[in-house]
XYZ file of C-alpha atoms in Angstrom:
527
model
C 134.042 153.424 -112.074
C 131.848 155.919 -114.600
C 134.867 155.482 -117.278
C 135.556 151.933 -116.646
C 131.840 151.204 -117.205
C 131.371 153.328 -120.040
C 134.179 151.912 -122.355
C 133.202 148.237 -121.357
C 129.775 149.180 -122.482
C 130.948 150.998 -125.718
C 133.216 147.641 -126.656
C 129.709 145.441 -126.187
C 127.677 144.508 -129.732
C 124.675 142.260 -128.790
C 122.694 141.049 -132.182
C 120.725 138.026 -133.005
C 121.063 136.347 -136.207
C 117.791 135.956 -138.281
C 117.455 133.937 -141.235
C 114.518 131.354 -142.906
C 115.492 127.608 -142.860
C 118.853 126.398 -144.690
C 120.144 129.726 -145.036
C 123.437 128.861 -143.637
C 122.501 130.886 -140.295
C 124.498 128.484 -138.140
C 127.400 128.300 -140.776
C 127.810 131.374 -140.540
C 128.023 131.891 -136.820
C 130.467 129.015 -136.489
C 132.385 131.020 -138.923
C 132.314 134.089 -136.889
C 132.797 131.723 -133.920
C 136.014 130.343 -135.556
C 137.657 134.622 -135.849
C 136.689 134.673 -132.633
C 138.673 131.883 -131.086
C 136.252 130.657 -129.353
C 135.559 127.339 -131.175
C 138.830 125.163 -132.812
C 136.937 123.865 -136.107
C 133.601 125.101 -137.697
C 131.094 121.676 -136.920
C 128.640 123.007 -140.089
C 125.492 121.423 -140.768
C 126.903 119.652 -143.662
C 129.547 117.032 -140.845
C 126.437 115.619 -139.174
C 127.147 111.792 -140.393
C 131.087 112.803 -138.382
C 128.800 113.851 -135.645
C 130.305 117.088 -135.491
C 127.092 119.176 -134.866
C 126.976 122.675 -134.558
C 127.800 124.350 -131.269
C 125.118 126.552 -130.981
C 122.664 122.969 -131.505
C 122.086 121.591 -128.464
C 118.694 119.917 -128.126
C 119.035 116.102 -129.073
C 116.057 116.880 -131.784
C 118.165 119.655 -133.008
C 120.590 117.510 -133.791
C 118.794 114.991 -135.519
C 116.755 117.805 -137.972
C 119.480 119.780 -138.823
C 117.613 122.561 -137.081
C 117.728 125.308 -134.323
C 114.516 125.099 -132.339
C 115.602 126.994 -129.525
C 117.495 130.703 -129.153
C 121.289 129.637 -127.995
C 123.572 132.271 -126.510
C 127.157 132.595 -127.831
C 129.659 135.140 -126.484
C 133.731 135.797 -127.610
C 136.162 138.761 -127.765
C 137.133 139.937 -131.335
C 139.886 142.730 -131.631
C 138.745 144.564 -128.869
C 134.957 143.878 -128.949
C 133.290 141.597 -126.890
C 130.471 140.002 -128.828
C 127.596 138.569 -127.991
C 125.302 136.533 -130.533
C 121.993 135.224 -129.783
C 121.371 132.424 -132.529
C 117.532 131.959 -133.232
C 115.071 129.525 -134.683
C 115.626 129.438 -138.229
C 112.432 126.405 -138.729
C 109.339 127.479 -140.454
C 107.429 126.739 -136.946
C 109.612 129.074 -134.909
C 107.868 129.797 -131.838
C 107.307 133.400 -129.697
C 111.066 132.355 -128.041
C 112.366 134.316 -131.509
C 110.043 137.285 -130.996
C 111.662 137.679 -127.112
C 115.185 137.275 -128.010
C 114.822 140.436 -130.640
C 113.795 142.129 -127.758
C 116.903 141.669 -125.943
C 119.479 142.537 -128.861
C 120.576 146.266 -130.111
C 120.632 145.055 -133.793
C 119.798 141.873 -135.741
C 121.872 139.846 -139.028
C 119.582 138.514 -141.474
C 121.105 135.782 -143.786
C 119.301 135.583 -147.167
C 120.184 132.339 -149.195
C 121.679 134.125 -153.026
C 118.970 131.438 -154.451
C 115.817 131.781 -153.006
C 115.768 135.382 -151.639
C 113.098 136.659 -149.034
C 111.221 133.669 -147.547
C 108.275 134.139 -145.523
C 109.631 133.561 -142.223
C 112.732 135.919 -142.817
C 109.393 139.123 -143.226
C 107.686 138.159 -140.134
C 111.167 138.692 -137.943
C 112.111 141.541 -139.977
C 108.448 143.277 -139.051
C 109.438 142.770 -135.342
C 113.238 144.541 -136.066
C 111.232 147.023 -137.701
C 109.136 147.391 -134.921
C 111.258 148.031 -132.272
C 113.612 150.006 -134.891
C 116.745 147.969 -134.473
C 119.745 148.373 -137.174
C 119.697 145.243 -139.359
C 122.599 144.024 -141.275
C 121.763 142.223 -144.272
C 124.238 138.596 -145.508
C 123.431 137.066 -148.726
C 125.134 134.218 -148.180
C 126.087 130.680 -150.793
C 127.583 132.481 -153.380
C 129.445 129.384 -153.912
C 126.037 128.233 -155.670
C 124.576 129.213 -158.545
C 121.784 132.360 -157.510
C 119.691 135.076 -158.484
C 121.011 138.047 -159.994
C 122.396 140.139 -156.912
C 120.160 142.930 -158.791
C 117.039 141.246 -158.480
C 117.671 140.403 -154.990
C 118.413 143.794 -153.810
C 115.005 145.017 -155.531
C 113.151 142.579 -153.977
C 114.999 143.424 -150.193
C 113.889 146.702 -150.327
C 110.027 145.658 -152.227
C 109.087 143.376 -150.066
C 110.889 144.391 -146.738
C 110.452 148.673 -147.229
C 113.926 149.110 -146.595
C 116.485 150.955 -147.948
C 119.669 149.272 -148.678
C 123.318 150.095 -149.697
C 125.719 147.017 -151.187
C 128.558 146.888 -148.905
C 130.309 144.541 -151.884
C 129.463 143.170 -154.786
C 129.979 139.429 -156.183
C 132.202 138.863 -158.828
C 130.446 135.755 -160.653
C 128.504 133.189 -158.743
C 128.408 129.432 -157.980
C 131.614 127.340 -159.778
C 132.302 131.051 -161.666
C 132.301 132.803 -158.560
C 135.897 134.996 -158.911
C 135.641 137.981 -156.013
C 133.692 140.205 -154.333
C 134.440 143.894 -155.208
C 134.738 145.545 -151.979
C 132.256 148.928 -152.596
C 133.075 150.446 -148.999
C 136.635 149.435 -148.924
C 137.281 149.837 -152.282
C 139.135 145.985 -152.379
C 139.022 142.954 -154.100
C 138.721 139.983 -152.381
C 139.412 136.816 -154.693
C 137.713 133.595 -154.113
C 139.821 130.661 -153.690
C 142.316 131.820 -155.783
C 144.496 128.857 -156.422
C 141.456 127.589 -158.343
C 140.858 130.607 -160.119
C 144.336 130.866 -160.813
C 145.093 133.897 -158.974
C 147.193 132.672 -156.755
C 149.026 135.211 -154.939
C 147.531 138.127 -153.618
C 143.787 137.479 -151.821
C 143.389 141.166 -151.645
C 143.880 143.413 -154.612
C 143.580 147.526 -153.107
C 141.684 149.466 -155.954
C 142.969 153.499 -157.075
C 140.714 155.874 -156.339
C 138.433 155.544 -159.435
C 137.806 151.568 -157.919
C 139.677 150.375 -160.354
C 143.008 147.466 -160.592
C 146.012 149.436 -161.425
C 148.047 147.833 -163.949
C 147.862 144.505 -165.278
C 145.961 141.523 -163.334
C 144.710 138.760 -165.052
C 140.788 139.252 -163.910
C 141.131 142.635 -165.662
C 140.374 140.272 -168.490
C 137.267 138.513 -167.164
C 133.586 139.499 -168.533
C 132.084 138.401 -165.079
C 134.712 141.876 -163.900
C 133.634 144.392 -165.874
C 130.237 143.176 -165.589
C 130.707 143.762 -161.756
C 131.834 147.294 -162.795
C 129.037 148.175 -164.572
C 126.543 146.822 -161.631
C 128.190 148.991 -159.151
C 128.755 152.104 -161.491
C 124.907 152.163 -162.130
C 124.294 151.373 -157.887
C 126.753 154.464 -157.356
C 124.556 156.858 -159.569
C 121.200 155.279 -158.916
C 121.141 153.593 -155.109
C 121.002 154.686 -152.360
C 123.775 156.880 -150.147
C 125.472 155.314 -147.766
C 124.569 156.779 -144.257
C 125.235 155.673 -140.637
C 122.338 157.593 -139.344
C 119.986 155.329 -141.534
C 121.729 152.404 -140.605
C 121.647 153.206 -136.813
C 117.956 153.955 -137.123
C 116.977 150.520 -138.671
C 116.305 152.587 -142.174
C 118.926 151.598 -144.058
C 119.757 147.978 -144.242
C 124.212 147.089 -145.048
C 124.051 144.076 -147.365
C 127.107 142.141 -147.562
C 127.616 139.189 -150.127
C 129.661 136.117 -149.409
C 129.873 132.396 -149.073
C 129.606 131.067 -144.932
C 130.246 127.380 -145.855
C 133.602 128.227 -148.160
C 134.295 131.614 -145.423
C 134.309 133.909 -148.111
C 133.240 137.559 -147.243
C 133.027 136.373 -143.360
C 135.743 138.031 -141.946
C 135.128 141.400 -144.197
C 131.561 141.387 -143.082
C 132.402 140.878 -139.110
C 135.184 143.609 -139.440
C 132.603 145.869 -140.880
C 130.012 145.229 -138.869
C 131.482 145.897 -135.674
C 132.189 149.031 -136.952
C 128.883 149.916 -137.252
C 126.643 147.901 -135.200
C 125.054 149.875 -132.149
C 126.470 149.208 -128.421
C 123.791 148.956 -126.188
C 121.752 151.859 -125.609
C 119.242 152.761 -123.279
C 116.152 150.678 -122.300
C 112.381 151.780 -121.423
C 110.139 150.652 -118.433
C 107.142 150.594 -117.892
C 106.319 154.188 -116.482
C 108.201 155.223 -119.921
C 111.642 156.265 -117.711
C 114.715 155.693 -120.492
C 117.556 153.679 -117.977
C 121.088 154.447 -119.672
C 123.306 151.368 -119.637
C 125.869 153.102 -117.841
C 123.776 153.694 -115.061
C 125.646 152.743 -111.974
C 123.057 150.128 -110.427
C 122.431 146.526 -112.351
C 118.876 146.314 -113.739
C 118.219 143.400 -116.553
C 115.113 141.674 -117.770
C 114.480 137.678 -118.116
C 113.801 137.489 -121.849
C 113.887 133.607 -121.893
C 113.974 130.374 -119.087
C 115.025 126.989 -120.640
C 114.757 123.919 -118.295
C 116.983 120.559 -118.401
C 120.261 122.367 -120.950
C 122.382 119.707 -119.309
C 120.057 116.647 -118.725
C 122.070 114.992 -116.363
C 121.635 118.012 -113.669
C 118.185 118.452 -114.106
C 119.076 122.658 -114.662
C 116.742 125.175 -115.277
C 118.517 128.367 -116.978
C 116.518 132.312 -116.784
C 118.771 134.343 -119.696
C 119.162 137.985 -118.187
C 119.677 140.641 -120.873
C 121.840 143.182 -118.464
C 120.180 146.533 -119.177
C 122.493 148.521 -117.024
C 125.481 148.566 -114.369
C 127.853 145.522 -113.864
C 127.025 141.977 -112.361
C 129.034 140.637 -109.622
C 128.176 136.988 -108.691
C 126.660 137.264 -105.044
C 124.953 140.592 -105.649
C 121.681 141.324 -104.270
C 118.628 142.415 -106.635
C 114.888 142.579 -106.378
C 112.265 140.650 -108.365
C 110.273 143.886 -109.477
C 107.309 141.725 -109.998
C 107.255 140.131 -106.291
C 109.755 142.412 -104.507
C 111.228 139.947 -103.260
C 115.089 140.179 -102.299
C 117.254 136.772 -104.370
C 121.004 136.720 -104.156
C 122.430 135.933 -107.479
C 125.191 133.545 -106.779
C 125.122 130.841 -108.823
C 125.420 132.312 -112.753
C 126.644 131.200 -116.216
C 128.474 132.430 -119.273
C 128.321 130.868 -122.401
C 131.472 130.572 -124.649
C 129.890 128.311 -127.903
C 131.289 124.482 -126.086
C 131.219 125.314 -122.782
C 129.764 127.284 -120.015
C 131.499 128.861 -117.410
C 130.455 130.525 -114.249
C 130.111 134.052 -114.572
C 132.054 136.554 -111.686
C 131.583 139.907 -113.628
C 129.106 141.130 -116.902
C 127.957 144.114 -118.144
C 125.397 146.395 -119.651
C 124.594 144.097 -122.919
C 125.907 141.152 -122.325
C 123.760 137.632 -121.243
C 124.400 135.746 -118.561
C 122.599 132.823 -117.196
C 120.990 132.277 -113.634
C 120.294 128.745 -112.182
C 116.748 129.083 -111.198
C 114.673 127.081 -108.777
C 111.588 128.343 -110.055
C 111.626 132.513 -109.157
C 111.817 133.775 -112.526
C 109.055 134.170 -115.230
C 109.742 135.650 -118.849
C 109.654 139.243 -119.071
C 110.870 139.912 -115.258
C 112.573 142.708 -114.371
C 115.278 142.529 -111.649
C 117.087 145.282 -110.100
C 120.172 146.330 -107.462
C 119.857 148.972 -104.805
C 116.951 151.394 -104.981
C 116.448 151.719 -108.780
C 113.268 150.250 -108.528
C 112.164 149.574 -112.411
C 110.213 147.774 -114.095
C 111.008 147.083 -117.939
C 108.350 147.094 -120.707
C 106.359 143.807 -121.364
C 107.970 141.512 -123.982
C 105.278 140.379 -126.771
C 103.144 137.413 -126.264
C 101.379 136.161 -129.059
C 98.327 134.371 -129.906
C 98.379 130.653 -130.480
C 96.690 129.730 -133.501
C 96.735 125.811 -132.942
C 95.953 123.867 -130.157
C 95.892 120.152 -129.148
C 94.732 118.132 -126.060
C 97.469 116.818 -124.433
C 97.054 113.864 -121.783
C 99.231 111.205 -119.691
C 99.865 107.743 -121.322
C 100.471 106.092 -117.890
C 97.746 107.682 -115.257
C 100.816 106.278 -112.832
C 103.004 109.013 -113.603
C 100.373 112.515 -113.078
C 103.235 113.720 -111.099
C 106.154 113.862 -113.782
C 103.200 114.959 -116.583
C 102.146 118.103 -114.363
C 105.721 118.675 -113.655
C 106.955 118.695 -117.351
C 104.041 120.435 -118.443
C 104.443 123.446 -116.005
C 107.732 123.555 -116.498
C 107.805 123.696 -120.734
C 104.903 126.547 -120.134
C 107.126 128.678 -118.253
C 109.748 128.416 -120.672
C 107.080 130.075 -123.089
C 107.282 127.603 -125.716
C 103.984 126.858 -125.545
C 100.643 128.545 -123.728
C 98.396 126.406 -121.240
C 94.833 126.274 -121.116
C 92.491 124.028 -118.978
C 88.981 123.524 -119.840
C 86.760 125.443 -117.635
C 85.063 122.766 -115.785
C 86.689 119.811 -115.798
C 90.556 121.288 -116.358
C 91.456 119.095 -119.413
C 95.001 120.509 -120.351
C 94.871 122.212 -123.860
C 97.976 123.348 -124.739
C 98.407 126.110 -127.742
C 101.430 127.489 -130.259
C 101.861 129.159 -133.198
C 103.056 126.160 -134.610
C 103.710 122.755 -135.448
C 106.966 121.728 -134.425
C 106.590 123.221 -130.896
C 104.527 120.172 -130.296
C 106.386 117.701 -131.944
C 109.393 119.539 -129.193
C 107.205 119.167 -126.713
C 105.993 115.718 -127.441
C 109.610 115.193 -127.363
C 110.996 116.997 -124.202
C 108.197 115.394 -122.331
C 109.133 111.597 -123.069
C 113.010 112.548 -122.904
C 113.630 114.987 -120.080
C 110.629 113.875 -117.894
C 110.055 110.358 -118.889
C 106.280 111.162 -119.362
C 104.705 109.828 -122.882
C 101.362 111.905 -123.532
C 98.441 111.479 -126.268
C 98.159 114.781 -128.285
C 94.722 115.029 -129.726
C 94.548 117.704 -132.639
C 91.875 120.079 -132.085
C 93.103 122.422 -135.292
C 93.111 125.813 -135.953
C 90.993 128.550 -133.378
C 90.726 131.555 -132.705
C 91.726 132.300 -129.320
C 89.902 135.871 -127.779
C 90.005 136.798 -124.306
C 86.575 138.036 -122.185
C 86.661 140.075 -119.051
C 85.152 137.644 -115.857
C 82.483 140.516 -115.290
C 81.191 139.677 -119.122
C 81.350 136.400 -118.566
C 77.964 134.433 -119.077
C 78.916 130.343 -119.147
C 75.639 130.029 -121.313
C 77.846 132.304 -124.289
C 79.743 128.877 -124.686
C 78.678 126.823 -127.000
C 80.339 123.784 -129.888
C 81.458 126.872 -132.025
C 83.186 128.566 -128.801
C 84.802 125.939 -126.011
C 85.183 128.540 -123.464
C 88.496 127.604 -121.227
C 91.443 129.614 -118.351
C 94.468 130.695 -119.458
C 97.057 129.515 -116.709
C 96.530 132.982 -114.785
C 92.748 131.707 -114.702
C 91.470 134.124 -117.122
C 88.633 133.092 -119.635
C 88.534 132.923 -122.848
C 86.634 131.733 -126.034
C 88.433 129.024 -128.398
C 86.317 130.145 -131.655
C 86.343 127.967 -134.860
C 86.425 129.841 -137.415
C 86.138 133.462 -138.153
C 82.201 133.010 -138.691
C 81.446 131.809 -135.159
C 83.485 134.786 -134.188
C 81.672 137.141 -136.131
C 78.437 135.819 -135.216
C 79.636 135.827 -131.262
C 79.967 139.166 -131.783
C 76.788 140.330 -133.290
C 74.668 138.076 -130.262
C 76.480 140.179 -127.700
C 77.672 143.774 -128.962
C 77.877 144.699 -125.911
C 80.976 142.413 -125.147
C 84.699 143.123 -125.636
C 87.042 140.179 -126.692
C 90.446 140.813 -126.720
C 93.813 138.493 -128.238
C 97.772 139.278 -127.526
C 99.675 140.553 -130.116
């Protein structure tokens, strides 16, 4: 059992895939998809008036904005690797459901469009990679566009991100010019669409050991060539050294250039990557115990719950990140945070168009539970007497906040219903007022309530009023410090949904002035 669990663990690569909007990030995972056999025809962005949407889409208002708003869960066998992707919200409002699916990956893919390099979005994931250390594999994707000098965009990688980084390949022209990409670790050439460029014949030229085209071959003649061999001859002397205990470490960043929409570089990237992406590796709890994947008892934390996937049965779906052991449907674990004793029978798999029901899973891959309402985000569940409890996944602090009420006063029932339901999801945080328990709900940004707007009128048939209250500053007070006279129009005090207080400041003044009135008093905010 030690061996069998150990290979199927070792064969296991778990990443998300990161990127700032139109990137290509879902292009390129249908592309990956499509090796994998586990979709028939790449649905890109780009066939939306065929209404062919892309697989890993699934919410109606993804569909119609071209967007991912929620973290989708993709799984397929590749040579003999079983990989699972976690595809997250690319928008500039992404929401903390991003943040909790990094936790539950060994290593991320960051797609950088060639044009417009690091975005602002693309830094704030990366800081949460860096955080937890994670290896990060870096695609510079639409090639088949006219972009920044790959030289300039490599600079500003490691500038702006403080990361090292090693070109796996190098582009050979760009946009309409675009010829190759000289392969730097494989020492290849892989030609671009070469019945255009007429190269027809061989896709992939091998290179002598100097990484150069023995004999004649008509791109020997190209500028854009040798121009691509004086780029890499200066990154050999002057960049950085290629080393897997960087990369493992989250130090040293693989960048890979290619085109997702035209699959050029795809495959070379995936076949690379599983190479050296991490399997999964051991997981922390709370009491700061390391529990080794191949551990013989299953253990796994919730890292996101996502009610109503399929509309018409009303489902409500907990993602399990398996931290160790195997899963057999019907096994018996404990809810660490409640102790109480659920039998895991009814579970999913997902396979990019369908879902089926899971009988076996292990150490790094997802799987799905059908929950009736046990599971909160960050639980911990366990088998036998393992008894742990995994570290706390990050909860941030909302910086907007609206009031949110019932259009019809007739239907309280579905309103409270869709509203509890969307909180525990995590999408968005709950607050009531402190007297009279007016619902103020909070995110970090817009489009989570524009979604929630949404998913209330479609999936619960409720239509609310959102009243903007703007931008606070949200700090938390402990009930023994507590004075209701500290409230005042600068600070609406208000319960979290655990009934905790806390002060909604306006602005950083009121804060600051808060704070001198009572120095005594500790406020506190998530991460």
């Amino acid at each position: 059992m030690e061996d069998y669990l150990k290979k199927e663990v070792e064969s296991r690569k778990t990443f998300a895939i990161i990127s700032h909007p139109d990137a290509g990030k879902t292009t390129i995972t249908e592309q990956l998809l499509l090796f994998g056999g586990a979709i028939r025809q790449a649905g890109t962005v780009k066939g939306k008036k065929t209404g062919k949407f892309a697989k890993s889409d699934w919410m109606e208002i993804e569909k119609q904005r071209g967007i991912s708003v929620t973290s989708s869960v993709m799984q397929f066998d590749y040579k003999d690797k079983r990989i699972n992707i976690l595809d997250t919200p690319g928008h500039e409002d992404f929401s903390e459901d991003t943040y909790r699916t990094l936790m539950a990956v060994d290593s991320a893919v960051m797609v950088i469009d060639s044009a417009k390099g690091i975005e602002p979005q693309t830094k704030k994931l990366f800081k949460v990679c860096r955080m937890r250390g994670i290896p990060i594999f870096t695609f510079i994707n639409k090639l088949d566009r006219d972009g920044r000098e790959p030289l300039d965009l490599l600079e500003e990688l490691e500038e702006v991100l403080e990361i090292d980084s090693y070109p796996m390949n190098w582009p050979i022209g760009m946009g309409k010019g675009l010829l190759g990409l000289y392969d730097n670790y494989n020492k290849t050439i892989e030609i671009h669409r070469p019945e255009i460029n007429g190269l027809d014949g061989q896709k992939v030229i091998k290179l002598n050991e100097a990484g150069e085209i023995e004999g004649d071959h008509p791109i020997k003649a190209s500028s854009l060539y040798s121009q691509a061999l004086d780029d890499i001859e200066l990154l050999n002397e002057a960049g950085n050294e290629f080393s897997e205990e960087k990369i493992a470490s989250g130090k040293l960043t693989p960048v890979f250039f290619g085109s997702a929409l035209t699959n050029f570089g795809v495959e070379t990237f995936l076949n690379t990557f599983i190479n050296f992406a991490p399997s999964p590796t051991a997981h922390t709890t709370t009491s700061g115990e390391k529990i080794e994947p191949t551990t013989n008892e299953f253990s796994g934390f919730i890292f996101k719950i996502q009610a109503n996937m399929n509309p018409a049965h009303r489902d409500r779906i907990a993602f399990v990140r398996i931290c160790s052991g195997t899963f057999d449907r019907g096994i018996d674990v404990t809810l660490a945070r409640t102790n109480k004793r659920i039998k895991l029978s009814n579970s999913t798999q997902f396979m990019a168009e369908t879902r089926e029901v899971v009988q076996h899973a292990v150490a790094g891959d997802i799987i799905g539970l059908y929950d009736t309402g046990n599971f909160q985000i960050g639980d911990t569940i366990f088998e036998g007497k393992l008894n742990v409890e995994y570290e706390k996944l990050p909860q941030f602090t909302p910086e907007m906040f609206m009031k949110v009420n019932a259009k019809n006063v007739m239907k309280q029932k579905s309103f409270h219903k869709g509203v509890q339901q969307l909180v525990q999801e995590g999408a968005i945080q709950l607050y009531k007022t402190f007297h009279t328990e007016d619902y103020i709900i909070g995110a970090v940004g817009q489009l989570q309530f524009e979604v929630f707007q949404y998913r209330m009128l479609n999936e619960y048939k409720s239509e609310t009023i959102m009243t903007p209250m703007g931008n606070k500053i949200a700090r938390w007070i402990k009930p023994e410090d507590l004075d209701e006279n500290m409230s005042s129009s600068r600070n609406l005090l208000v319960r979290d949904r655990f009934g905790n207080p806390l002060f909604l400041f306006e602005n950083q003044f009121a804060l600051r002035w808060f704070a001198d009135k009572y120095p005594d008093v500790e406020l506190t905010s998530l991460l």
